[in-house]
mmCIF file of C-alpha atoms and ligand atoms in Angstrom:
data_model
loop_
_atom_site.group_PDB
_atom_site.id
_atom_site.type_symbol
_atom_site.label_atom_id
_atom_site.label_comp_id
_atom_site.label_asym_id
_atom_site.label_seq_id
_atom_site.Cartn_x
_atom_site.Cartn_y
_atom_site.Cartn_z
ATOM 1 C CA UNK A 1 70.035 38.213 -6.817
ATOM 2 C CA UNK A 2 73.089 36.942 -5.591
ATOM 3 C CA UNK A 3 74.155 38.193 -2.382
ATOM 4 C CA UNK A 4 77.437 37.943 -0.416
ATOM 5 C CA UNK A 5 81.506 37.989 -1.446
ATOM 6 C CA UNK A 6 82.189 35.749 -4.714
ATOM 7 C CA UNK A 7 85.107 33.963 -3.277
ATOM 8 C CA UNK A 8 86.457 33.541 -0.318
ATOM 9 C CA UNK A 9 90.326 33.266 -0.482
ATOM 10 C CA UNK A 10 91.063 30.814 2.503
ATOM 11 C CA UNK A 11 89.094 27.665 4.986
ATOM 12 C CA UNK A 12 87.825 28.512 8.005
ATOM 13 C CA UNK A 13 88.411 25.208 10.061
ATOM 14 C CA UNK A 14 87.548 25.074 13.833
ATOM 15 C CA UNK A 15 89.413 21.971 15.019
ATOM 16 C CA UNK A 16 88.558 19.735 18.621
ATOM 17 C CA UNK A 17 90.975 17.452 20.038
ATOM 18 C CA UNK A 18 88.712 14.385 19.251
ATOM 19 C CA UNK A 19 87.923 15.001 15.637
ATOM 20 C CA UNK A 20 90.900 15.064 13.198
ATOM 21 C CA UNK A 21 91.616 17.921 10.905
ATOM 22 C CA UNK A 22 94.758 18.210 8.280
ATOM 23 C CA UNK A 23 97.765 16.041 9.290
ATOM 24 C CA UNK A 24 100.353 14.424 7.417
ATOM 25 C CA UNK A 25 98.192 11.478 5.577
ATOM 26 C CA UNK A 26 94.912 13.876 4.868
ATOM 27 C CA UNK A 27 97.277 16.740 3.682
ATOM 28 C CA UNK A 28 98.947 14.054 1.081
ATOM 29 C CA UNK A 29 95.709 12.779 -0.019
ATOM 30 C CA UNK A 30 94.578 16.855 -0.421
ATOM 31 C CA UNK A 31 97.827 16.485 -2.756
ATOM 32 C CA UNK A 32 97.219 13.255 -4.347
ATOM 33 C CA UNK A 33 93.823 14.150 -5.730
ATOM 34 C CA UNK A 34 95.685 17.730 -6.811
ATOM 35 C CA UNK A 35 97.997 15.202 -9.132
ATOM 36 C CA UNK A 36 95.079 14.020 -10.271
ATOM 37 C CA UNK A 37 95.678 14.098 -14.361
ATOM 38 C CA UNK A 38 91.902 15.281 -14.770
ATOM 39 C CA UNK A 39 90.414 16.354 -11.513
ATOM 40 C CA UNK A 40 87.568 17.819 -13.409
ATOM 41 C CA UNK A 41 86.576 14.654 -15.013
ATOM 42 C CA UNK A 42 85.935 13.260 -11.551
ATOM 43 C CA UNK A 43 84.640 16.260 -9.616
ATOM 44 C CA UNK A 44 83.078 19.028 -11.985
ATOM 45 C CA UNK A 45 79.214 18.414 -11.576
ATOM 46 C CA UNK A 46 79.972 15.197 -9.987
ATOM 47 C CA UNK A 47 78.880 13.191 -6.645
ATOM 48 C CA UNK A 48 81.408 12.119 -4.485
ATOM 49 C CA UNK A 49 81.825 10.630 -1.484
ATOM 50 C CA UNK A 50 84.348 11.226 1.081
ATOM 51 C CA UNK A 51 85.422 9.030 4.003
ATOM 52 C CA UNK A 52 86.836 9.172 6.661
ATOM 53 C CA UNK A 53 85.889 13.370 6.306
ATOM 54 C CA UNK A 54 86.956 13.874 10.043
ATOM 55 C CA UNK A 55 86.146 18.085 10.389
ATOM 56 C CA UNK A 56 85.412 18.351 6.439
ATOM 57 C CA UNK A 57 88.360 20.172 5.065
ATOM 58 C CA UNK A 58 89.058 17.899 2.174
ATOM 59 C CA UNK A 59 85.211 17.421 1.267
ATOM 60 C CA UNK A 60 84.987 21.671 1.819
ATOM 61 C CA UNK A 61 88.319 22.140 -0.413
ATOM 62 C CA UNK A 62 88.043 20.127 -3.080
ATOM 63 C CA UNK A 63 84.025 21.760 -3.307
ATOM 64 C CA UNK A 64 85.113 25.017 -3.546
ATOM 65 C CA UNK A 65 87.707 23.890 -6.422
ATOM 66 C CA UNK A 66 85.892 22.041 -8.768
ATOM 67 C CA UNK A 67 82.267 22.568 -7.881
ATOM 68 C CA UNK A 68 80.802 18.596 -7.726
ATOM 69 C CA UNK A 69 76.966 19.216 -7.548
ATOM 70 C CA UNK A 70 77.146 17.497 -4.482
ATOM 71 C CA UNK A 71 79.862 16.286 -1.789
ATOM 72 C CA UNK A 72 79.085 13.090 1.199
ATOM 73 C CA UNK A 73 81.700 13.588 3.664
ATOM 74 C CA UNK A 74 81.494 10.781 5.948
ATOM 75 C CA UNK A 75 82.600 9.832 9.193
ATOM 76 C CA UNK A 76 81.971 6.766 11.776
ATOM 77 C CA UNK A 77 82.256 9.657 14.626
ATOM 78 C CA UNK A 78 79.570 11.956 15.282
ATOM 79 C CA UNK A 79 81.083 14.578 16.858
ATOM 80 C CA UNK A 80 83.429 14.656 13.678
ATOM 81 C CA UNK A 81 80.026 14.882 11.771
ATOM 82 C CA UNK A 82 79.051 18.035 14.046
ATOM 83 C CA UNK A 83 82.300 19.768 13.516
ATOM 84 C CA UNK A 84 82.401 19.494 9.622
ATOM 85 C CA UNK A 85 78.488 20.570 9.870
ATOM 86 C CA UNK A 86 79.895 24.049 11.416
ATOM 87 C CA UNK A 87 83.180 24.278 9.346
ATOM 88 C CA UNK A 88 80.690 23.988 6.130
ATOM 89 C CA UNK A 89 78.553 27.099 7.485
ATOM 90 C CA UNK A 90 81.860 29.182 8.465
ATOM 91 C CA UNK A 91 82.968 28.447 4.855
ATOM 92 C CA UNK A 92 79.509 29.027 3.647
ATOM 93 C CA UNK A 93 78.421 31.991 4.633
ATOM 94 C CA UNK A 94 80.811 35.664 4.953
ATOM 95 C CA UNK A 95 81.351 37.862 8.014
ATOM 96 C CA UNK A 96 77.748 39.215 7.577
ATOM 97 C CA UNK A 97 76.356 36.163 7.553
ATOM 98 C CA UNK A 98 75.507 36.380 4.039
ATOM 99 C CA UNK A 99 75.784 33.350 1.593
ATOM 100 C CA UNK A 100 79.034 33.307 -0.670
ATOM 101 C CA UNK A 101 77.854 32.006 -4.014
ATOM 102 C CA UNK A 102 80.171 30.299 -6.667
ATOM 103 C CA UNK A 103 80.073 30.966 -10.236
ATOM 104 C CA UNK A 104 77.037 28.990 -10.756
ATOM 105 C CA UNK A 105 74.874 30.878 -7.957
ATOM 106 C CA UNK A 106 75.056 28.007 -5.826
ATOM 107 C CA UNK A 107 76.420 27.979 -2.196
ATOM 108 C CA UNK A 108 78.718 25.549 -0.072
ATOM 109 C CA UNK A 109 75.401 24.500 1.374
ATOM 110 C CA UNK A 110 74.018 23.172 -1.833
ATOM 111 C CA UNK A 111 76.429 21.059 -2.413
ATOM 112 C CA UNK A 112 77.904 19.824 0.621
ATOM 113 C CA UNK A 113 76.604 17.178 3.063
ATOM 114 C CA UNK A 114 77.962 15.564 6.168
ATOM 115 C CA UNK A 115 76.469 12.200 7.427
ATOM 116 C CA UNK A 116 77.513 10.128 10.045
ATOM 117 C CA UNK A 117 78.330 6.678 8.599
ATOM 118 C CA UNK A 118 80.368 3.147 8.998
ATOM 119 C CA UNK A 119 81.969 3.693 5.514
ATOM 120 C CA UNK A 120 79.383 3.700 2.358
ATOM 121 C CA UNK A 121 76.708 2.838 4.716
ATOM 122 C CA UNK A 122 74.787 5.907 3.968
ATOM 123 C CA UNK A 123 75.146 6.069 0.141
ATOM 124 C CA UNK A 124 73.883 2.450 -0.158
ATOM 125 C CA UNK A 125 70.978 3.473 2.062
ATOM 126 C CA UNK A 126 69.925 6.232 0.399
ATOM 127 C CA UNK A 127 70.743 4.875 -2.877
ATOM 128 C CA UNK A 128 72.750 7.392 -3.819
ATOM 129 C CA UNK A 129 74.939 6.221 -6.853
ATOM 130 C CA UNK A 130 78.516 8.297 -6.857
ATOM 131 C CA UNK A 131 81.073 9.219 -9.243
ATOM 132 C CA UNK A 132 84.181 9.042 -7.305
ATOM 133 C CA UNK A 133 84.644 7.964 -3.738
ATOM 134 C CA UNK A 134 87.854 9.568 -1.819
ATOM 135 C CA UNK A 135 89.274 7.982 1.099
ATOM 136 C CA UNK A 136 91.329 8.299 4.209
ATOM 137 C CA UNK A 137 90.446 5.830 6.310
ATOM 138 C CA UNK A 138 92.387 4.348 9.716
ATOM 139 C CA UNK A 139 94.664 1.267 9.166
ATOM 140 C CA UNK A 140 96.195 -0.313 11.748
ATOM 141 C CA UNK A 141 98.984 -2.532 11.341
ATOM 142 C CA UNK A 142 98.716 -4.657 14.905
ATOM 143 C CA UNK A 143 99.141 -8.490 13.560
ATOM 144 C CA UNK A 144 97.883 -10.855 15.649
ATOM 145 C CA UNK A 145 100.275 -13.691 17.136
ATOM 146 C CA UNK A 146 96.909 -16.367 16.179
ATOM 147 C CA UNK A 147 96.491 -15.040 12.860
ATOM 148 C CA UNK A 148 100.035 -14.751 12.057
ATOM 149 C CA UNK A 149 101.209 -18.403 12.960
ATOM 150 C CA UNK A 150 98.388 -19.561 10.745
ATOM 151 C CA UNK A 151 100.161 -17.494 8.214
ATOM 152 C CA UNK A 152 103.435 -18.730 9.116
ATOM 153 C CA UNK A 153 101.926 -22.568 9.405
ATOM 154 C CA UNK A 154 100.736 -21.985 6.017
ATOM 155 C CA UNK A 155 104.321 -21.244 4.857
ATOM 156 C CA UNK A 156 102.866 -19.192 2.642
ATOM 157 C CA UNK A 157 104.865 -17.413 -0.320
ATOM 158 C CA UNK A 158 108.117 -15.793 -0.946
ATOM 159 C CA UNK A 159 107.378 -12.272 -1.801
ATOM 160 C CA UNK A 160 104.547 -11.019 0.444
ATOM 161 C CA UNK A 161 102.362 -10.081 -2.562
ATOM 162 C CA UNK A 162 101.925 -13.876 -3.519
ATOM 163 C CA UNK A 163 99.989 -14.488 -0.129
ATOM 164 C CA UNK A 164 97.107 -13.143 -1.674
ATOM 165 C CA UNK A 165 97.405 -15.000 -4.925
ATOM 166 C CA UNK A 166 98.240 -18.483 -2.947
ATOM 167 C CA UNK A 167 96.509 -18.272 0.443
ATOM 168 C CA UNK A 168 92.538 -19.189 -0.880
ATOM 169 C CA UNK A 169 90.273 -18.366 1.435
ATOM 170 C CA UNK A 170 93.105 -16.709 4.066
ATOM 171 C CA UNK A 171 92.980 -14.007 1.730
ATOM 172 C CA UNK A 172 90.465 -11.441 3.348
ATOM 173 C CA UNK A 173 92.108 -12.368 6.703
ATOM 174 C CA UNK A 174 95.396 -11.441 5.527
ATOM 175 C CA UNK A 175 94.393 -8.143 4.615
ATOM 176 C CA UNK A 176 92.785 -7.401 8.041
ATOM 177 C CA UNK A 177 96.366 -8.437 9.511
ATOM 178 C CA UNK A 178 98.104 -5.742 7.174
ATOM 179 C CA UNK A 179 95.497 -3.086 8.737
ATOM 180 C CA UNK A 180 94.183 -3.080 5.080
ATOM 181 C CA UNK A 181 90.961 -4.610 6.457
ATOM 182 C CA UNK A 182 88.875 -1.500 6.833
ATOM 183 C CA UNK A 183 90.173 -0.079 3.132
ATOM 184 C CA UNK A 184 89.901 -3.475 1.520
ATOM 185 C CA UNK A 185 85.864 -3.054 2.797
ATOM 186 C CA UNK A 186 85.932 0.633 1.506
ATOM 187 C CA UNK A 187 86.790 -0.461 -1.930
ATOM 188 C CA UNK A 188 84.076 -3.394 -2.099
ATOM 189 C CA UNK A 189 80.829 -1.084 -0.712
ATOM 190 C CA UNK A 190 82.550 1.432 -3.449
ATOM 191 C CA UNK A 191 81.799 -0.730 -6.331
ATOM 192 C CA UNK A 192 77.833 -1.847 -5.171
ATOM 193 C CA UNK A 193 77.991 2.042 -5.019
ATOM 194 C CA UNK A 194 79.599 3.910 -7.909
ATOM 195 C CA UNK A 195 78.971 4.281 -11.731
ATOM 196 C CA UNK A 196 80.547 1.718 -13.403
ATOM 197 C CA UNK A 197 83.351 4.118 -14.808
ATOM 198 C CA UNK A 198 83.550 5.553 -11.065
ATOM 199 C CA UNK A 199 87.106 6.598 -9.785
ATOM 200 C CA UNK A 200 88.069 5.761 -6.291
ATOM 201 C CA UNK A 201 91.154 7.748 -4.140
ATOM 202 C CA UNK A 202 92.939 6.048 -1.317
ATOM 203 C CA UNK A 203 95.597 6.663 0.686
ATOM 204 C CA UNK A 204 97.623 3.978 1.661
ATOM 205 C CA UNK A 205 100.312 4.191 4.697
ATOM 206 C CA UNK A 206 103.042 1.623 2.812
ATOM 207 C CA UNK A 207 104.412 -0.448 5.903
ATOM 208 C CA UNK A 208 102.978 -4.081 4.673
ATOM 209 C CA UNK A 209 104.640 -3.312 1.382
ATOM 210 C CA UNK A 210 104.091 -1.631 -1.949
ATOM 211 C CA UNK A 211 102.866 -4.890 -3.490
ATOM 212 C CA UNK A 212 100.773 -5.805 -0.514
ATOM 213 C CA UNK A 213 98.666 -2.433 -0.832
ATOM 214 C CA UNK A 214 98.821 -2.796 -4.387
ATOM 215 C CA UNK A 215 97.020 -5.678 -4.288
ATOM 216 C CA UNK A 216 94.862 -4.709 -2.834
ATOM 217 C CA UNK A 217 93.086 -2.679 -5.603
ATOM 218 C CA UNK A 218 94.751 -5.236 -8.508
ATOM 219 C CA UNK A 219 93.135 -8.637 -7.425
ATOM 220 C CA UNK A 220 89.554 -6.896 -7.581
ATOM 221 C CA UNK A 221 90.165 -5.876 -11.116
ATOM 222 C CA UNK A 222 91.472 -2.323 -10.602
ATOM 223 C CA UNK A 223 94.256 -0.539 -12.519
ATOM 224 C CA UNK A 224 95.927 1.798 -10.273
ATOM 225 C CA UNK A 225 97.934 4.878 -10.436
ATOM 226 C CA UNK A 226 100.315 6.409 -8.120
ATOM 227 C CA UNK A 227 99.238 9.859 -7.699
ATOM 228 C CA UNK A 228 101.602 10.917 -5.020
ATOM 229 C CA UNK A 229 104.346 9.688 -2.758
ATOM 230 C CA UNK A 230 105.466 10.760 0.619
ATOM 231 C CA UNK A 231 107.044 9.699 3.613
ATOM 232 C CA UNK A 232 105.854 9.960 6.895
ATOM 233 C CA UNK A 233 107.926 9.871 10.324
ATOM 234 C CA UNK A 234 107.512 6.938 12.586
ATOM 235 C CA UNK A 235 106.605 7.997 16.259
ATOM 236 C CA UNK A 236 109.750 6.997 17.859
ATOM 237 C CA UNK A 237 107.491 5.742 20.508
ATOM 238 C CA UNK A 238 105.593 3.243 18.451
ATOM 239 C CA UNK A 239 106.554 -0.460 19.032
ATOM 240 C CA UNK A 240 106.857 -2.221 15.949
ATOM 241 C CA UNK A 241 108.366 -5.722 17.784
ATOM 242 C CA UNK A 242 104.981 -7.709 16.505
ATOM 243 C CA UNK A 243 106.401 -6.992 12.740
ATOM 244 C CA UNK A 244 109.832 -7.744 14.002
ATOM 245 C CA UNK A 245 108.411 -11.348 15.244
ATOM 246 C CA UNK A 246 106.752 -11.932 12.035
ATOM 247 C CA UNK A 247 109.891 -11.309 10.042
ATOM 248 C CA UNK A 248 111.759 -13.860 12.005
ATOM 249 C CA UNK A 249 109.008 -16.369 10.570
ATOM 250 C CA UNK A 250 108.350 -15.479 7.112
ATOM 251 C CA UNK A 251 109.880 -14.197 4.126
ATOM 252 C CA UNK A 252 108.021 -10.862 4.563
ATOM 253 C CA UNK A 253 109.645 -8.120 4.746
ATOM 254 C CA UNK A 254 107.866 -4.827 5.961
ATOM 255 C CA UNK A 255 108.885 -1.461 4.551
ATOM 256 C CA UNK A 256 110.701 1.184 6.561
ATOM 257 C CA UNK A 257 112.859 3.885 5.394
ATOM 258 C CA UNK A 258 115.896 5.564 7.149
ATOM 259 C CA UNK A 259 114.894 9.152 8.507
ATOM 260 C CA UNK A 260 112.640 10.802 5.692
ATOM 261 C CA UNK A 261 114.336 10.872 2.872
ATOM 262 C CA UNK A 262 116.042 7.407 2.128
ATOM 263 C CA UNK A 263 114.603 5.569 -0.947
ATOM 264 C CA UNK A 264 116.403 2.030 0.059
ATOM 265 C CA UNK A 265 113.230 0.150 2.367
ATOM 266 C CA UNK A 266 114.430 -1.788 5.451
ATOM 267 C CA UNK A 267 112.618 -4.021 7.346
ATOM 268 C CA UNK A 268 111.179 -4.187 10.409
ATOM 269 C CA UNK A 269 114.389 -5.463 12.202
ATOM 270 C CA UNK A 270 116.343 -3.174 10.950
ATOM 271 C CA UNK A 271 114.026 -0.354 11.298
ATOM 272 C CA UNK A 272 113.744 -1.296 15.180
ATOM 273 C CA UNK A 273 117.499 -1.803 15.294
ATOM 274 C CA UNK A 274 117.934 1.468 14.035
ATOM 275 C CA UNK A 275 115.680 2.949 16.191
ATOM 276 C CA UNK A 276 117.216 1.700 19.087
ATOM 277 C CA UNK A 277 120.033 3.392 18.184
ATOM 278 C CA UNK A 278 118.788 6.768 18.192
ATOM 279 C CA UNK A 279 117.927 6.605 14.373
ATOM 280 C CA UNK A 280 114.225 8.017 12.962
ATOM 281 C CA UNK A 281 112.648 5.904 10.379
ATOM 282 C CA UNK A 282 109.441 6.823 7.657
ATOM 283 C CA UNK A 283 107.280 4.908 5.781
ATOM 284 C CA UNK A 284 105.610 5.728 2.427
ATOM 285 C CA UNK A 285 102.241 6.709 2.457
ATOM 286 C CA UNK A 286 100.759 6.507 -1.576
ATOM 287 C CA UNK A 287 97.537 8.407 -2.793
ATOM 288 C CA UNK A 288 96.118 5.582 -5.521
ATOM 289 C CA UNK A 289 93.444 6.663 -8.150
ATOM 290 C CA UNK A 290 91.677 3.585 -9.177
ATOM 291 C CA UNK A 291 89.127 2.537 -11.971
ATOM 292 C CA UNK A 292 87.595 -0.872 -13.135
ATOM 293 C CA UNK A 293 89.210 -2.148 -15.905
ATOM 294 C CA UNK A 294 86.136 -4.321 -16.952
ATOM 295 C CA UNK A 295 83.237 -2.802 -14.638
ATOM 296 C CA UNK A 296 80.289 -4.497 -16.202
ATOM 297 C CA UNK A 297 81.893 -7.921 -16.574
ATOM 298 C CA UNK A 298 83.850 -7.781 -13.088
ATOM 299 C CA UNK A 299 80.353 -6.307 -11.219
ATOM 300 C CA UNK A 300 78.741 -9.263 -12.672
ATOM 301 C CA UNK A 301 81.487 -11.439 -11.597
ATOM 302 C CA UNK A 302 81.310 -9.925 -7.790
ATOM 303 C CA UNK A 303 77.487 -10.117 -7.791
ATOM 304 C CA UNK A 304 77.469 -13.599 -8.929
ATOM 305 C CA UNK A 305 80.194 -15.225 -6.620
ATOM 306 C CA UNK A 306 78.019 -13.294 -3.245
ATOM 307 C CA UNK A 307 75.425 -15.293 -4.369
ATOM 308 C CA UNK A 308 76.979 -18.814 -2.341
ATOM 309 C CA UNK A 309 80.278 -18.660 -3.496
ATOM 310 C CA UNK A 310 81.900 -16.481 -0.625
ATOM 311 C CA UNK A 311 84.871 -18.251 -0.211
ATOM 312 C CA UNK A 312 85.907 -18.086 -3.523
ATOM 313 C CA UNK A 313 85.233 -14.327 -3.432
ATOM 314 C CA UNK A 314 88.006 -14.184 -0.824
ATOM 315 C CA UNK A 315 90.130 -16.105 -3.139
ATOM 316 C CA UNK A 316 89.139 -13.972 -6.047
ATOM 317 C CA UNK A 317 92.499 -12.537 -7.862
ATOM 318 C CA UNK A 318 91.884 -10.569 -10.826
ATOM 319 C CA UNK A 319 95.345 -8.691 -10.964
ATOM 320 C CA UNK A 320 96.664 -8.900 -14.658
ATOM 321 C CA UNK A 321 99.634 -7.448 -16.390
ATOM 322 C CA UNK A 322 98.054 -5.973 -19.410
ATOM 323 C CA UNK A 323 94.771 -4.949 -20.604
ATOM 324 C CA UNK A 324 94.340 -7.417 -23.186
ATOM 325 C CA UNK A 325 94.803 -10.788 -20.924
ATOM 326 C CA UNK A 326 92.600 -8.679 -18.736
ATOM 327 C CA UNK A 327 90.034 -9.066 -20.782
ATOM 328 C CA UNK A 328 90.409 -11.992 -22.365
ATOM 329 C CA UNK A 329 90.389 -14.042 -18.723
ATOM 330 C CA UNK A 330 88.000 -11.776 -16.824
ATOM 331 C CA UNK A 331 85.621 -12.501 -19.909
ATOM 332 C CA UNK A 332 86.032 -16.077 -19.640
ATOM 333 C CA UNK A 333 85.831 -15.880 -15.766
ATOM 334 C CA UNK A 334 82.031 -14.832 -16.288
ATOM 335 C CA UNK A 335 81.144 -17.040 -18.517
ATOM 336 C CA UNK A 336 82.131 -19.603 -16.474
ATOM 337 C CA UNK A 337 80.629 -18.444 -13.457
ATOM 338 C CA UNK A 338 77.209 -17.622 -15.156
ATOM 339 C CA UNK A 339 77.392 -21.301 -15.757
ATOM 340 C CA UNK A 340 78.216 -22.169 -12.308
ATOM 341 C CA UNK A 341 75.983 -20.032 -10.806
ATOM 342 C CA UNK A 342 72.683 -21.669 -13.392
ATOM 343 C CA UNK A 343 74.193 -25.131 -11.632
ATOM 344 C CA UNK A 344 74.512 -25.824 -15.339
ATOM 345 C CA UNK A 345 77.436 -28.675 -15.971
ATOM 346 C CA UNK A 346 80.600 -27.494 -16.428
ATOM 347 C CA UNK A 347 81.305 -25.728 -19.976
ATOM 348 C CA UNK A 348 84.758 -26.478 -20.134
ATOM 349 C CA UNK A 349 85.128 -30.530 -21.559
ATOM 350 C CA UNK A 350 87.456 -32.735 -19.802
ATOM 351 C CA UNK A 351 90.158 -33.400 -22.340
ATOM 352 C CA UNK A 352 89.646 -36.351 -24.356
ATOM 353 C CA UNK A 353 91.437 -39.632 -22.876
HETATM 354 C C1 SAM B 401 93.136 9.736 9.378
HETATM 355 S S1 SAM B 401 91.560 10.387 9.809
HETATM 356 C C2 SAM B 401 91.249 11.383 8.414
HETATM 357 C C3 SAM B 401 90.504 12.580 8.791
HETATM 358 C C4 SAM B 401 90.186 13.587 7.684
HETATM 359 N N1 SAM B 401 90.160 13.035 6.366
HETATM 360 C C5 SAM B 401 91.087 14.787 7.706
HETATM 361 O O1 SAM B 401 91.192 15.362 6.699
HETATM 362 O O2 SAM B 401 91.684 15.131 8.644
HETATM 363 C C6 SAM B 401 90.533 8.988 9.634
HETATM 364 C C7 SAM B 401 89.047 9.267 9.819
HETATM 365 O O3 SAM B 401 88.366 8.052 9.507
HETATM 366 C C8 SAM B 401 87.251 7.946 10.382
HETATM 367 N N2 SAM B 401 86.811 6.544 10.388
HETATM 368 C C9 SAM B 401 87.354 5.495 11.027
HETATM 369 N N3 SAM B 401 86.657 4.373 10.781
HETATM 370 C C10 SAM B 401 85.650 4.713 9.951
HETATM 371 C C11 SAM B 401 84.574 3.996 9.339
HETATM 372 N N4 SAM B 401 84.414 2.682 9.525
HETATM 373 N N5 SAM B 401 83.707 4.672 8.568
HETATM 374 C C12 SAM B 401 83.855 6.014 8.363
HETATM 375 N N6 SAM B 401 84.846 6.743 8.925
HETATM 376 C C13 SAM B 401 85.735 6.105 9.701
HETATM 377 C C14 SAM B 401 87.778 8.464 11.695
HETATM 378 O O4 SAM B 401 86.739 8.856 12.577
HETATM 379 C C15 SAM B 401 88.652 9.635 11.230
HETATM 380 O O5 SAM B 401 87.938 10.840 11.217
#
């Protein structure tokens, strides 16, 4: 017998100074998965992870909308963890104390779960195998003055984007320096972790550049799709004169806006010229729904270059322009590292002299 209201119409959240709750980048990634073409296909009856779950709104929300059979929010802090455990039983259970049930009988309890955990840690413990992964994790954008004048020494690339396809084994390091480091790790545990068909949502604060976070997701054989757009003030207190130095030294340009609603970008010396001058800037922040293009072939691919070939994992750039070249090279790509990897010769004959 089911016992309890049906529905209830709004969160409960109880929110602590230490843990976060909605702000600007969760409430656009709330949004982002709302764009979603097909939430349903990704949530209904589905296991997801979320991370970065701070007090568990998002993993609670998106729960009570589409009913996955059961939700990981997860969080590096533990008080974060004890929060979302408390907002889940506030949400769970009505003024009586009674359990709300959903239209299937079940309860928030059933399907809900909060775990402390460094990323996917605890979902590649527990072998749990997910349908979709959501994500709003921390990236901070602090280069450092070593790791940039390696950059720099490197003279690497025009457009920023090409440092990834040029820079060989600099490329994992050049995402840490882009505060992309801590994503770029989200997305790699994600694939030892989800169904091959798996969806994964990010949000992405756009400062390095649109084709720097794209990237991202593109070189490890993802197609992406924008699912939202927004713009977020910069603190006016927030020193962006590292950036500034790097600009003077590269081609790189970061991307600023002017107040919030400017579509033009402007670097970082404008941006901080601006600034100065009693001007507020933005930056984009993009939700990104992503999916393997070839999961089978690139898993194999992934599994077979950790096995001694880490370098050239770094290196690895799978980013194509259509599906078919996608497949054809990604295709080839295995072949020739199932070869490599069986230290069989070479498969590919020298031309003839
Ligand atoms: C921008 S907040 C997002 C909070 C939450 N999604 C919300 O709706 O308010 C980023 C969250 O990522 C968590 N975090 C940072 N590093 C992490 C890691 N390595 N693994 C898991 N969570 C992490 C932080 O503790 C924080 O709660």
């Amino acid at each position: 017998m089911l016992s309890g209201s049906q529905q209830r119409k709004k969160l409960i959240m109880m929110e602590i100074p230490s843990v976060f709750g909605p702000r600007d980048r969760s409430i656009t990634l709330y949004e982002g998965i709302n764009h979603h073409p097909d939430p349903d296909s990704i949530f209904r009856s589905k296991t997801v992870a979320q991370l970065g779950c701070g007090n568990g709104w998002i993993s609670i929300a998106l729960t009570e909308k589409w009913c996955p059979s059961k939700v990981y929010g997860l969080d590096i802090n533990p008080r974060a963890i004890k929060i979302a455990w408390i907002n889940l039983y506030l949400n769970a259970l009505d003024d009586d104390g009674l359990p709300i049930y959903d239209r299937e009988g079940k309860t928030l309890l059933d399907r809900v779960e909060f775990h402390e955990s460094d990323l996917l840690f605890y979902c590649r413990d527990n072998k749990i195998e997910l349908d979709s992964i959501v994500g709003c994790i921390p990236q901070i954008l602090k280069p450092s003055p070593e790791a940039m004048s390696k950059i720099i020494t490197e003279n690497l690339s025009k457009e920023f984007g090409n440092i990834f396809r040029t820079s060989g084994p600099l490329r994992g390091f050049v995402e840490d320096q882009f505060g992309l480091g801590l994503i770029a790790r989200a997305v790699e545990e994600g694939m030892a972790v989800i169904k091959p068909t798996g969806t994964m949502i990010f949000n992405v604060g756009g400062r390095p550049g649109q084709g720097v976070c794209e990237c991202l997701f593109l070189r490890r054989g993802f197609r992406i799709t924008k699912l939202r757009q927004t713009k977020i003030m910069q603190a006016a207190n927030t020193d962006i004169s590292a950036l500034v130095e790097f600009e003077k030294n590269s081609p790189h340009r970061f991307e600023f806006f002017m107040g919030s609603v400017g579509d033009q970008p402007i670097s970082a010396r404008t941006a901080l010229a601006y600034m100065k001058s009693g001007g507020h800037v933005s930056h984009a922040l993009s939700v990104y729904s992503c999916q393997l293009r070839q999961p089978n072939q690139v898993n194999k691919l992934i599994e077979i270059l950790k096995n001694g070939f880490h370098e050239l994992s770094r290196s690895l750039d799978l980013s194509f322009a259509d599906d078919s070249s996608a497949h054809e090279k990604i295709t080839f790509l295995v072949y020739l590292a199932s070869f490599l990897n069986a230290n069989k010769p070479n498969p590919c004959q020298p031309p003839a002299e």
